C-alpha cells in the first residue's frame, strides 16, 4: 500500500478537510440554484404552456390555482431559504 492511502498519513487530515470544504461550497451553490430554477420553470410554463396533453387531464382545468405554474411558484418559495439567509447576512 502506498503512504497516501493510510489514514494516519500526513496529508490525510488536511486532504479530508479540503474535500469537506469543497463539498460544502458545492452544496451552498446548489442550494442557491433551486429557487431561481423553479421560478424560471414557472415563467416558461406560463408563457409556453403546459403542452398538448393538458386538455386531456381533468385536474388541469378544474381549479384556478391548479396546474404546474402555481406548483413551481410554491416550490420556488419553499426553496428560497438559502437566498433569505444570504440576504440577511449582508
PDB file of N, CA and C in Angstrom:
ATOM      1  N   UNK A   1       0.837  -1.180   0.000  1.00  0.00           N
ATOM      2  CA  UNK A   1       0.000   0.000   0.000  1.00  0.00           C
ATOM      3  C   UNK A   1       0.877   1.236   0.000  1.00  0.00           C
ATOM      4  N   UNK A   2       0.393   2.251  -0.623  1.00  0.00           N
ATOM      5  CA  UNK A   2       1.161   3.491  -0.659  1.00  0.00           C
ATOM      6  C   UNK A   2       0.951   4.271   0.627  1.00  0.00           C
ATOM      7  N   UNK A   3       1.814   5.217   0.854  1.00  0.00           N
ATOM      8  CA  UNK A   3       1.760   6.025   2.067  1.00  0.00           C
ATOM      9  C   UNK A   3       0.517   6.908   2.082  1.00  0.00           C
ATOM     10  N   UNK A   4       0.050   7.359   0.937  1.00  0.00           N
ATOM     11  CA  UNK A   4      -1.098   8.263   0.863  1.00  0.00           C
ATOM     12  C   UNK A   4      -2.407   7.556   1.185  1.00  0.00           C
ATOM     13  N   UNK A   5      -2.440   6.249   1.084  1.00  0.00           N
ATOM     14  CA  UNK A   5      -3.687   5.542   1.338  1.00  0.00           C
ATOM     15  C   UNK A   5      -3.926   5.267   2.811  1.00  0.00           C
ATOM     16  N   UNK A   6      -2.949   5.469   3.660  1.00  0.00           N
ATOM     17  CA  UNK A   6      -3.115   5.251   5.092  1.00  0.00           C
ATOM     18  C   UNK A   6      -3.841   6.435   5.711  1.00  0.00           C
ATOM     19  N   UNK A   7      -4.697   6.133   6.683  1.00  0.00           N
ATOM     20  CA  UNK A   7      -5.454   7.201   7.323  1.00  0.00           C
ATOM     21  C   UNK A   7      -4.586   8.065   8.224  1.00  0.00           C
ATOM     22  N   UNK A   8      -3.434   7.569   8.650  1.00  0.00           N
ATOM     23  CA  UNK A   8      -2.571   8.370   9.507  1.00  0.00           C
ATOM     24  C   UNK A   8      -1.447   9.043   8.708  1.00  0.00           C
ATOM     25  N   UNK A   9      -1.606   9.129   7.411  1.00  0.00           N
ATOM     26  CA  UNK A   9      -0.619   9.809   6.571  1.00  0.00           C
ATOM     27  C   UNK A   9      -0.659  11.302   6.878  1.00  0.00           C
ATOM     28  N   UNK A  10       0.436  12.016   6.668  1.00  0.00           N
ATOM     29  CA  UNK A  10       0.480  13.439   6.998  1.00  0.00           C
ATOM     30  C   UNK A  10      -0.554  14.267   6.243  1.00  0.00           C
ATOM     31  N   UNK A  11      -0.881  13.894   5.045  1.00  0.00           N
ATOM     32  CA  UNK A  11      -1.820  14.673   4.229  1.00  0.00           C
ATOM     33  C   UNK A  11      -3.270  14.270   4.459  1.00  0.00           C
ATOM     34  N   UNK A  12      -3.512  13.179   5.133  1.00  0.00           N
ATOM     35  CA  UNK A  12      -4.876  12.641   5.234  1.00  0.00           C
ATOM     36  C   UNK A  12      -5.831  13.621   5.893  1.00  0.00           C
ATOM     37  N   UNK A  13      -5.449  14.212   6.999  1.00  0.00           N
ATOM     38  CA  UNK A  13      -6.348  15.127   7.694  1.00  0.00           C
ATOM     39  C   UNK A  13      -6.588  16.381   6.875  1.00  0.00           C
ATOM     40  N   UNK A  14      -5.549  16.952   6.303  1.00  0.00           N
ATOM     41  CA  UNK A  14      -5.731  18.176   5.530  1.00  0.00           C
ATOM     42  C   UNK A  14      -6.472  17.899   4.231  1.00  0.00           C
ATOM     43  N   UNK A  15      -6.256  16.748   3.611  1.00  0.00           N
ATOM     44  CA  UNK A  15      -6.979  16.400   2.388  1.00  0.00           C
ATOM     45  C   UNK A  15      -8.458  16.194   2.680  1.00  0.00           C
ATOM     46  N   UNK A  16      -8.769  15.562   3.815  1.00  0.00           N
ATOM     47  CA  UNK A  16     -10.157  15.363   4.196  1.00  0.00           C
ATOM     48  C   UNK A  16     -10.833  16.699   4.474  1.00  0.00           C
ATOM     49  N   UNK A  17     -10.128  17.616   5.133  1.00  0.00           N
ATOM     50  CA  UNK A  17     -10.690  18.935   5.414  1.00  0.00           C
ATOM     51  C   UNK A  17     -10.930  19.718   4.123  1.00  0.00           C
ATOM     52  N   UNK A  18      -9.996  19.613   3.183  1.00  0.00           N
ATOM     53  CA  UNK A  18     -10.157  20.314   1.909  1.00  0.00           C
ATOM     54  C   UNK A  18     -11.335  19.734   1.125  1.00  0.00           C
ATOM     55  N   UNK A  19     -11.456  18.429   1.133  1.00  0.00           N
ATOM     56  CA  UNK A  19     -12.579  17.793   0.444  1.00  0.00           C
ATOM     57  C   UNK A  19     -13.909  18.174   1.053  1.00  0.00           C
ATOM     58  N   UNK A  20     -13.963  18.242   2.371  1.00  0.00           N
ATOM     59  CA  UNK A  20     -15.195  18.639   3.052  1.00  0.00           C
ATOM     60  C   UNK A  20     -15.537  20.097   2.742  1.00  0.00           C
ATOM     61  N   UNK A  21     -14.522  20.945   2.673  1.00  0.00           N
ATOM     62  CA  UNK A  21     -14.754  22.356   2.363  1.00  0.00           C
ATOM     63  C   UNK A  21     -15.270  22.521   0.936  1.00  0.00           C
ATOM     64  N   UNK A  22     -14.716  21.763   0.012  1.00  0.00           N
ATOM     65  CA  UNK A  22     -15.183  21.822  -1.379  1.00  0.00           C
ATOM     66  C   UNK A  22     -16.612  21.316  -1.473  1.00  0.00           C
ATOM     67  N   UNK A  23     -16.907  20.215  -0.803  1.00  0.00           N
ATOM     68  CA  UNK A  23     -18.266  19.665  -0.823  1.00  0.00           C
ATOM     69  C   UNK A  23     -19.259  20.651  -0.222  1.00  0.00           C
ATOM     70  N   UNK A  24     -18.880  21.319   0.856  1.00  0.00           N
ATOM     71  CA  UNK A  24     -19.762  22.295   1.484  1.00  0.00           C
ATOM     72  C   UNK A  24     -20.009  23.488   0.561  1.00  0.00           C
ATOM     73  N   UNK A  25     -18.987  23.931  -0.140  1.00  0.00           N
ATOM     74  CA  UNK A  25     -19.157  25.038  -1.086  1.00  0.00           C
ATOM     75  C   UNK A  25     -20.089  24.645  -2.229  1.00  0.00           C
ATOM     76  N   UNK A  26     -19.957  23.425  -2.713  1.00  0.00           N
ATOM     77  CA  UNK A  26     -20.839  22.945  -3.792  1.00  0.00           C
ATOM     78  C   UNK A  26     -22.280  22.874  -3.304  1.00  0.00           C
ATOM     79  N   UNK A  27     -22.477  22.395  -2.088  1.00  0.00           N
ATOM     80  CA  UNK A  27     -23.828  22.299  -1.523  1.00  0.00           C
ATOM     81  C   UNK A  27     -24.448  23.683  -1.388  1.00  0.00           C
ATOM     82  N   UNK A  28     -23.650  24.660  -0.951  1.00  0.00           N
ATOM     83  CA  UNK A  28     -24.176  26.027  -0.815  1.00  0.00           C
ATOM     84  C   UNK A  28     -24.618  26.591  -2.161  1.00  0.00           C
ATOM     85  N   UNK A  29     -23.805  26.404  -3.192  1.00  0.00           N
ATOM     86  CA  UNK A  29     -24.164  26.916  -4.512  1.00  0.00           C
ATOM     87  C   UNK A  29     -25.372  26.180  -5.085  1.00  0.00           C
ATOM     88  N   UNK A  30     -25.453  24.877  -4.874  1.00  0.00           N
ATOM     89  CA  UNK A  30     -26.605  24.126  -5.368  1.00  0.00           C
ATOM     90  C   UNK A  30     -27.887  24.541  -4.658  1.00  0.00           C
ATOM     91  N   UNK A  31     -27.795  24.845  -3.367  1.00  0.00           N
ATOM     92  CA  UNK A  31     -28.993  25.275  -2.648  1.00  0.00           C
ATOM     93  C   UNK A  31     -29.479  26.627  -3.154  1.00  0.00           C
ATOM     94  N   UNK A  32     -28.561  27.460  -3.638  1.00  0.00           N
ATOM     95  CA  UNK A  32     -28.960  28.749  -4.208  1.00  0.00           C
ATOM     96  C   UNK A  32     -29.556  28.598  -5.608  1.00  0.00           C
ATOM     97  N   UNK A  33     -29.300  27.491  -6.256  1.00  0.00           N
ATOM     98  CA  UNK A  33     -29.777  27.292  -7.624  1.00  0.00           C
ATOM     99  C   UNK A  33     -31.235  26.844  -7.686  1.00  0.00           C
ATOM    100  N   UNK A  34     -31.778  26.299  -6.627  1.00  0.00           N
ATOM    101  CA  UNK A  34     -33.120  25.707  -6.682  1.00  0.00           C
ATOM    102  C   UNK A  34     -34.210  26.752  -6.910  1.00  0.00           C
ATOM    103  N   UNK A  35     -34.249  27.808  -6.116  1.00  0.00           N
ATOM    104  CA  UNK A  35     -35.334  28.786  -6.213  1.00  0.00           C
ATOM    105  C   UNK A  35     -35.389  29.474  -7.578  1.00  0.00           C
ATOM    106  N   UNK A  36     -34.264  29.977  -8.109  1.00  0.00           N
ATOM    107  CA  UNK A  36     -34.352  30.590  -9.442  1.00  0.00           C
ATOM    108  C   UNK A  36     -34.736  29.593 -10.537  1.00  0.00           C
ATOM    109  N   UNK A  37     -34.296  28.355 -10.392  1.00  0.00           N
ATOM    110  CA  UNK A  37     -34.644  27.338 -11.390  1.00  0.00           C
ATOM    111  C   UNK A  37     -36.150  27.119 -11.429  1.00  0.00           C
ATOM    112  N   UNK A  38     -36.770  26.990 -10.255  1.00  0.00           N
ATOM    113  CA  UNK A  38     -38.220  26.795 -10.217  1.00  0.00           C
ATOM    114  C   UNK A  38     -38.961  28.038 -10.686  1.00  0.00           C
ATOM    115  N   UNK A  39     -38.441  29.228 -10.396  1.00  0.00           N
ATOM    116  CA  UNK A  39     -39.078  30.453 -10.878  1.00  0.00           C
ATOM    117  C   UNK A  39     -39.022  30.528 -12.400  1.00  0.00           C
ATOM    118  N   UNK A  40     -37.900  30.167 -12.983  1.00  0.00           N
ATOM    119  CA  UNK A  40     -37.770  30.159 -14.446  1.00  0.00           C
ATOM    120  C   UNK A  40     -38.708  29.127 -15.052  1.00  0.00           C
ATOM    121  N   UNK A  41     -38.822  27.957 -14.402  1.00  0.00           N
ATOM    122  CA  UNK A  41     -39.730  26.926 -14.908  1.00  0.00           C
ATOM    123  C   UNK A  41     -41.181  27.409 -14.850  1.00  0.00           C
ATOM    124  N   UNK A  42     -41.557  28.147 -13.792  1.00  0.00           N
ATOM    125  CA  UNK A  42     -42.916  28.692 -13.703  1.00  0.00           C
ATOM    126  C   UNK A  42     -43.159  29.698 -14.813  1.00  0.00           C
ATOM    127  N   UNK A  43     -42.174  30.559 -15.062  1.00  0.00           N
ATOM    128  CA  UNK A  43     -42.312  31.555 -16.121  1.00  0.00           C
ATOM    129  C   UNK A  43     -42.430  30.902 -17.494  1.00  0.00           C
ATOM    130  N   UNK A  44     -41.570  29.928 -17.758  1.00  0.00           N
ATOM    131  CA  UNK A  44     -41.625  29.242 -19.048  1.00  0.00           C
ATOM    132  C   UNK A  44     -42.927  28.477 -19.234  1.00  0.00           C
ATOM    133  N   UNK A  45     -43.405  27.850 -18.176  1.00  0.00           N
ATOM    134  CA  UNK A  45     -44.657  27.103 -18.270  1.00  0.00           C
ATOM    135  C   UNK A  45     -45.828  28.052 -18.508  1.00  0.00           C
ATOM    136  N   UNK A  46     -45.796  29.229 -17.883  1.00  0.00           N
ATOM    137  CA  UNK A  46     -46.872  30.203 -18.078  1.00  0.00           C
ATOM    138  C   UNK A  46     -46.851  30.772 -19.486  1.00  0.00           C
ATOM    139  N   UNK A  47     -45.658  31.002 -20.026  1.00  0.00           N
ATOM    140  CA  UNK A  47     -45.541  31.615 -21.355  1.00  0.00           C
ATOM    141  C   UNK A  47     -45.772  30.588 -22.457  1.00  0.00           C
ATOM    142  N   UNK A  48     -45.079  29.449 -22.374  1.00  0.00           N
ATOM    143  CA  UNK A  48     -45.140  28.441 -23.427  1.00  0.00           C
ATOM    144  C   UNK A  48     -46.383  27.578 -23.295  1.00  0.00           C
ATOM    145  N   UNK A  49     -46.798  27.301 -22.092  1.00  0.00           N
ATOM    146  CA  UNK A  49     -47.965  26.450 -21.867  1.00  0.00           C
ATOM    147  C   UNK A  49     -47.545  25.068 -21.415  1.00  0.00           C
ATOM    148  N   UNK A  50     -48.526  24.315 -20.976  1.00  0.00           N
ATOM    149  CA  UNK A  50     -48.255  23.000 -20.427  1.00  0.00           C
ATOM    150  C   UNK A  50     -48.030  21.913 -21.449  1.00  0.00           C
ATOM    151  N   UNK A  51     -48.528  22.077 -22.634  1.00  0.00           N
ATOM    152  CA  UNK A  51     -48.341  21.058 -23.642  1.00  0.00           C
ATOM    153  C   UNK A  51     -49.659  20.571 -24.210  1.00  0.00           C
ATOM    154  N   UNK A  52     -49.589  19.720 -25.210  1.00  0.00           N
ATOM    155  CA  UNK A  52     -50.806  19.277 -25.895  1.00  0.00           C
ATOM    156  C   UNK A  52     -51.666  18.329 -25.066  1.00  0.00           C
ATOM    157  N   UNK A  53     -51.159  17.739 -24.016  1.00  0.00           N
ATOM    158  CA  UNK A  53     -51.945  16.786 -23.232  1.00  0.00           C
ATOM    159  C   UNK A  53     -52.694  17.435 -22.072  1.00  0.00           C
ATOM    160  N   UNK A  54     -52.536  18.733 -21.839  1.00  0.00           N
ATOM    161  CA  UNK A  54     -53.237  19.395 -20.744  1.00  0.00           C
ATOM    162  C   UNK A  54     -54.758  19.294 -20.842  1.00  0.00           C
ATOM    163  N   UNK A  55     -55.369  19.464 -22.018  1.00  0.00           N
ATOM    164  CA  UNK A  55     -56.835  19.335 -22.074  1.00  0.00           C
ATOM    165  C   UNK A  55     -57.333  17.937 -21.709  1.00  0.00           C
ATOM    166  N   UNK A  56     -56.503  16.940 -21.852  1.00  0.00           N
ATOM    167  CA  UNK A  56     -56.924  15.574 -21.524  1.00  0.00           C
ATOM    168  C   UNK A  56     -56.958  15.321 -20.025  1.00  0.00           C
ATOM    169  N   UNK A  57     -56.220  16.096 -19.280  1.00  0.00           N
ATOM    170  CA  UNK A  57     -56.153  15.910 -17.826  1.00  0.00           C
ATOM    171  C   UNK A  57     -57.298  16.677 -17.176  1.00  0.00           C
ATOM    172  N   UNK A  58     -58.123  15.981 -16.431  1.00  0.00           N
ATOM    173  CA  UNK A  58     -59.279  16.640 -15.818  1.00  0.00           C
ATOM    174  C   UNK A  58     -58.869  17.602 -14.713  1.00  0.00           C
ATOM    175  N   UNK A  59     -57.743  17.361 -14.067  1.00  0.00           N
ATOM    176  CA  UNK A  59     -57.304  18.234 -12.981  1.00  0.00           C
ATOM    177  C   UNK A  59     -56.652  19.510 -13.495  1.00  0.00           C
ATOM    178  N   UNK A  60     -56.279  19.558 -14.750  1.00  0.00           N
ATOM    179  CA  UNK A  60     -55.568  20.726 -15.278  1.00  0.00           C
ATOM    180  C   UNK A  60     -56.442  21.965 -15.290  1.00  0.00           C
ATOM    181  N   UNK A  61     -57.710  21.833 -15.575  1.00  0.00           N
ATOM    182  CA  UNK A  61     -58.594  22.989 -15.669  1.00  0.00           C
ATOM    183  C   UNK A  61     -59.655  23.003 -14.578  1.00  0.00           C
ATOM    184  N   UNK A  62     -59.584  22.137 -13.604  1.00  0.00           N
ATOM    185  CA  UNK A  62     -60.618  22.036 -12.583  1.00  0.00           C
ATOM    186  C   UNK A  62     -60.577  23.209 -11.606  1.00  0.00           C
ATOM    187  N   UNK A  63     -59.403  23.601 -11.165  1.00  0.00           N
ATOM    188  CA  UNK A  63     -59.266  24.685 -10.202  1.00  0.00           C
ATOM    189  C   UNK A  63     -58.419  25.807 -10.801  1.00  0.00           C
ATOM    190  N   UNK A  64     -58.754  27.054 -10.460  1.00  0.00           N
ATOM    191  CA  UNK A  64     -57.937  28.145 -10.994  1.00  0.00           C
ATOM    192  C   UNK A  64     -56.519  28.160 -10.420  1.00  0.00           C
ATOM    193  N   UNK A  65     -56.307  27.541  -9.269  1.00  0.00           N
ATOM    194  CA  UNK A  65     -54.965  27.504  -8.672  1.00  0.00           C
ATOM    195  C   UNK A  65     -54.240  26.202  -8.998  1.00  0.00           C
ATOM    196  N   UNK A  66     -54.855  25.351  -9.792  1.00  0.00           N
ATOM    197  CA  UNK A  66     -54.222  24.095 -10.156  1.00  0.00           C
ATOM    198  C   UNK A  66     -53.263  24.277 -11.312  1.00  0.00           C
ATOM    199  N   UNK A  67     -52.481  23.261 -11.564  1.00  0.00           N
ATOM    200  CA  UNK A  67     -51.560  23.302 -12.686  1.00  0.00           C
ATOM    201  C   UNK A  67     -50.112  23.413 -12.245  1.00  0.00           C
ATOM    202  N   UNK A  68     -49.264  23.518 -13.229  1.00  0.00           N
ATOM    203  CA  UNK A  68     -47.832  23.495 -12.976  1.00  0.00           C
ATOM    204  C   UNK A  68     -47.275  24.847 -12.525  1.00  0.00           C
ATOM    205  N   UNK A  69     -47.830  25.948 -13.019  1.00  0.00           N
ATOM    206  CA  UNK A  69     -47.300  27.264 -12.662  1.00  0.00           C
ATOM    207  C   UNK A  69     -47.381  27.514 -11.159  1.00  0.00           C
ATOM    208  N   UNK A  70     -48.544  27.337 -10.513  1.00  0.00           N
ATOM    209  CA  UNK A  70     -48.574  27.528  -9.056  1.00  0.00           C
ATOM    210  C   UNK A  70     -47.666  26.552  -8.306  1.00  0.00           C
ATOM    211  N   UNK A  71     -47.554  25.328  -8.823  1.00  0.00           N
ATOM    212  CA  UNK A  71     -46.669  24.362  -8.164  1.00  0.00           C
ATOM    213  C   UNK A  71     -45.223  24.835  -8.204  1.00  0.00           C
ATOM    214  N   UNK A  72     -44.778  25.310  -9.380  1.00  0.00           N
ATOM    215  CA  UNK A  72     -43.406  25.807  -9.495  1.00  0.00           C
ATOM    216  C   UNK A  72     -43.186  27.041  -8.633  1.00  0.00           C
ATOM    217  N   UNK A  73     -44.189  27.915  -8.544  1.00  0.00           N
ATOM    218  CA  UNK A  73     -44.050  29.099  -7.692  1.00  0.00           C
ATOM    219  C   UNK A  73     -43.953  28.717  -6.220  1.00  0.00           C
ATOM    220  N   UNK A  74     -44.754  27.743  -5.804  1.00  0.00           N
ATOM    221  CA  UNK A  74     -44.653  27.271  -4.412  1.00  0.00           C
ATOM    222  C   UNK A  74     -43.308  26.618  -4.144  1.00  0.00           C
ATOM    223  N   UNK A  75     -42.825  25.827  -5.083  1.00  0.00           N
ATOM    224  CA  UNK A  75     -41.515  25.194  -4.897  1.00  0.00           C
ATOM    225  C   UNK A  75     -40.419  26.247  -4.825  1.00  0.00           C
ATOM    226  N   UNK A  76     -40.538  27.292  -5.627  1.00  0.00           N
ATOM    227  CA  UNK A  76     -39.571  28.377  -5.578  1.00  0.00           C
ATOM    228  C   UNK A  76     -39.612  29.072  -4.214  1.00  0.00           C
ATOM    229  N   UNK A  77     -40.815  29.291  -3.694  1.00  0.00           N
ATOM    230  CA  UNK A  77     -40.945  29.929  -2.381  1.00  0.00           C
ATOM    231  C   UNK A  77     -40.380  29.037  -1.276  1.00  0.00           C
ATOM    232  N   UNK A  78     -40.654  27.750  -1.334  1.00  0.00           N
ATOM    233  CA  UNK A  78     -40.161  26.840  -0.301  1.00  0.00           C
ATOM    234  C   UNK A  78     -38.643  26.679  -0.343  1.00  0.00           C
ATOM    235  N   UNK A  79     -38.047  26.875  -1.511  1.00  0.00           N
ATOM    236  CA  UNK A  79     -36.594  26.750  -1.635  1.00  0.00           C
ATOM    237  C   UNK A  79     -35.870  28.093  -1.553  1.00  0.00           C
ATOM    238  N   UNK A  80     -36.547  29.128  -1.091  1.00  0.00           N
ATOM    239  CA  UNK A  80     -35.931  30.454  -1.011  1.00  0.00           C
ATOM    240  C   UNK A  80     -35.162  30.687   0.282  1.00  0.00           C
ATOM    241  N   UNK A  81     -35.166  29.745   1.214  1.00  0.00           N
ATOM    242  CA  UNK A  81     -34.467  29.928   2.497  1.00  0.00           C
ATOM    243  C   UNK A  81     -32.977  30.239   2.337  1.00  0.00           C
ATOM    244  N   UNK A  82     -32.226  29.556   1.467  1.00  0.00           N
ATOM    245  CA  UNK A  82     -30.808  29.923   1.315  1.00  0.00           C
ATOM    246  C   UNK A  82     -30.617  31.354   0.819  1.00  0.00           C
ATOM    247  N   UNK A  83     -31.504  31.837  -0.035  1.00  0.00           N
ATOM    248  CA  UNK A  83     -31.414  33.219  -0.504  1.00  0.00           C
ATOM    249  C   UNK A  83     -31.705  34.184   0.632  1.00  0.00           C
ATOM    250  N   UNK A  84     -32.699  33.866   1.460  1.00  0.00           N
ATOM    251  CA  UNK A  84     -33.024  34.733   2.593  1.00  0.00           C
ATOM    252  C   UNK A  84     -31.880  34.789   3.604  1.00  0.00           C
ATOM    253  N   UNK A  85     -31.221  33.646   3.828  1.00  0.00           N
ATOM    254  CA  UNK A  85     -30.059  33.626   4.721  1.00  0.00           C
ATOM    255  C   UNK A  85     -28.921  34.462   4.146  1.00  0.00           C
ATOM    256  N   UNK A  86     -28.704  34.345   2.841  1.00  0.00           N
ATOM    257  CA  UNK A  86     -27.640  35.112   2.187  1.00  0.00           C
ATOM    258  C   UNK A  86     -27.919  36.612   2.275  1.00  0.00           C
ATOM    259  N   UNK A  87     -29.156  37.005   2.061  1.00  0.00           N
ATOM    260  CA  UNK A  87     -29.524  38.420   2.126  1.00  0.00           C
ATOM    261  C   UNK A  87     -29.415  38.948   3.551  1.00  0.00           C
ATOM    262  N   UNK A  88     -29.824  38.138   4.531  1.00  0.00           N
ATOM    263  CA  UNK A  88     -29.793  38.596   5.925  1.00  0.00           C
ATOM    264  C   UNK A  88     -28.365  38.749   6.454  1.00  0.00           C
ATOM    265  N   UNK A  89     -27.410  38.050   5.877  1.00  0.00           N
ATOM    266  CA  UNK A  89     -26.012  38.175   6.305  1.00  0.00           C
ATOM    267  C   UNK A  89     -25.384  39.479   5.841  1.00  0.00           C
ATOM    268  N   UNK A  90     -25.906  40.041   4.767  1.00  0.00           N
ATOM    269  CA  UNK A  90     -25.328  41.264   4.208  1.00  0.00           C
ATOM    270  C   UNK A  90     -25.935  42.460   4.772  1.00  0.00           C
TER     271      UNK A  90
END
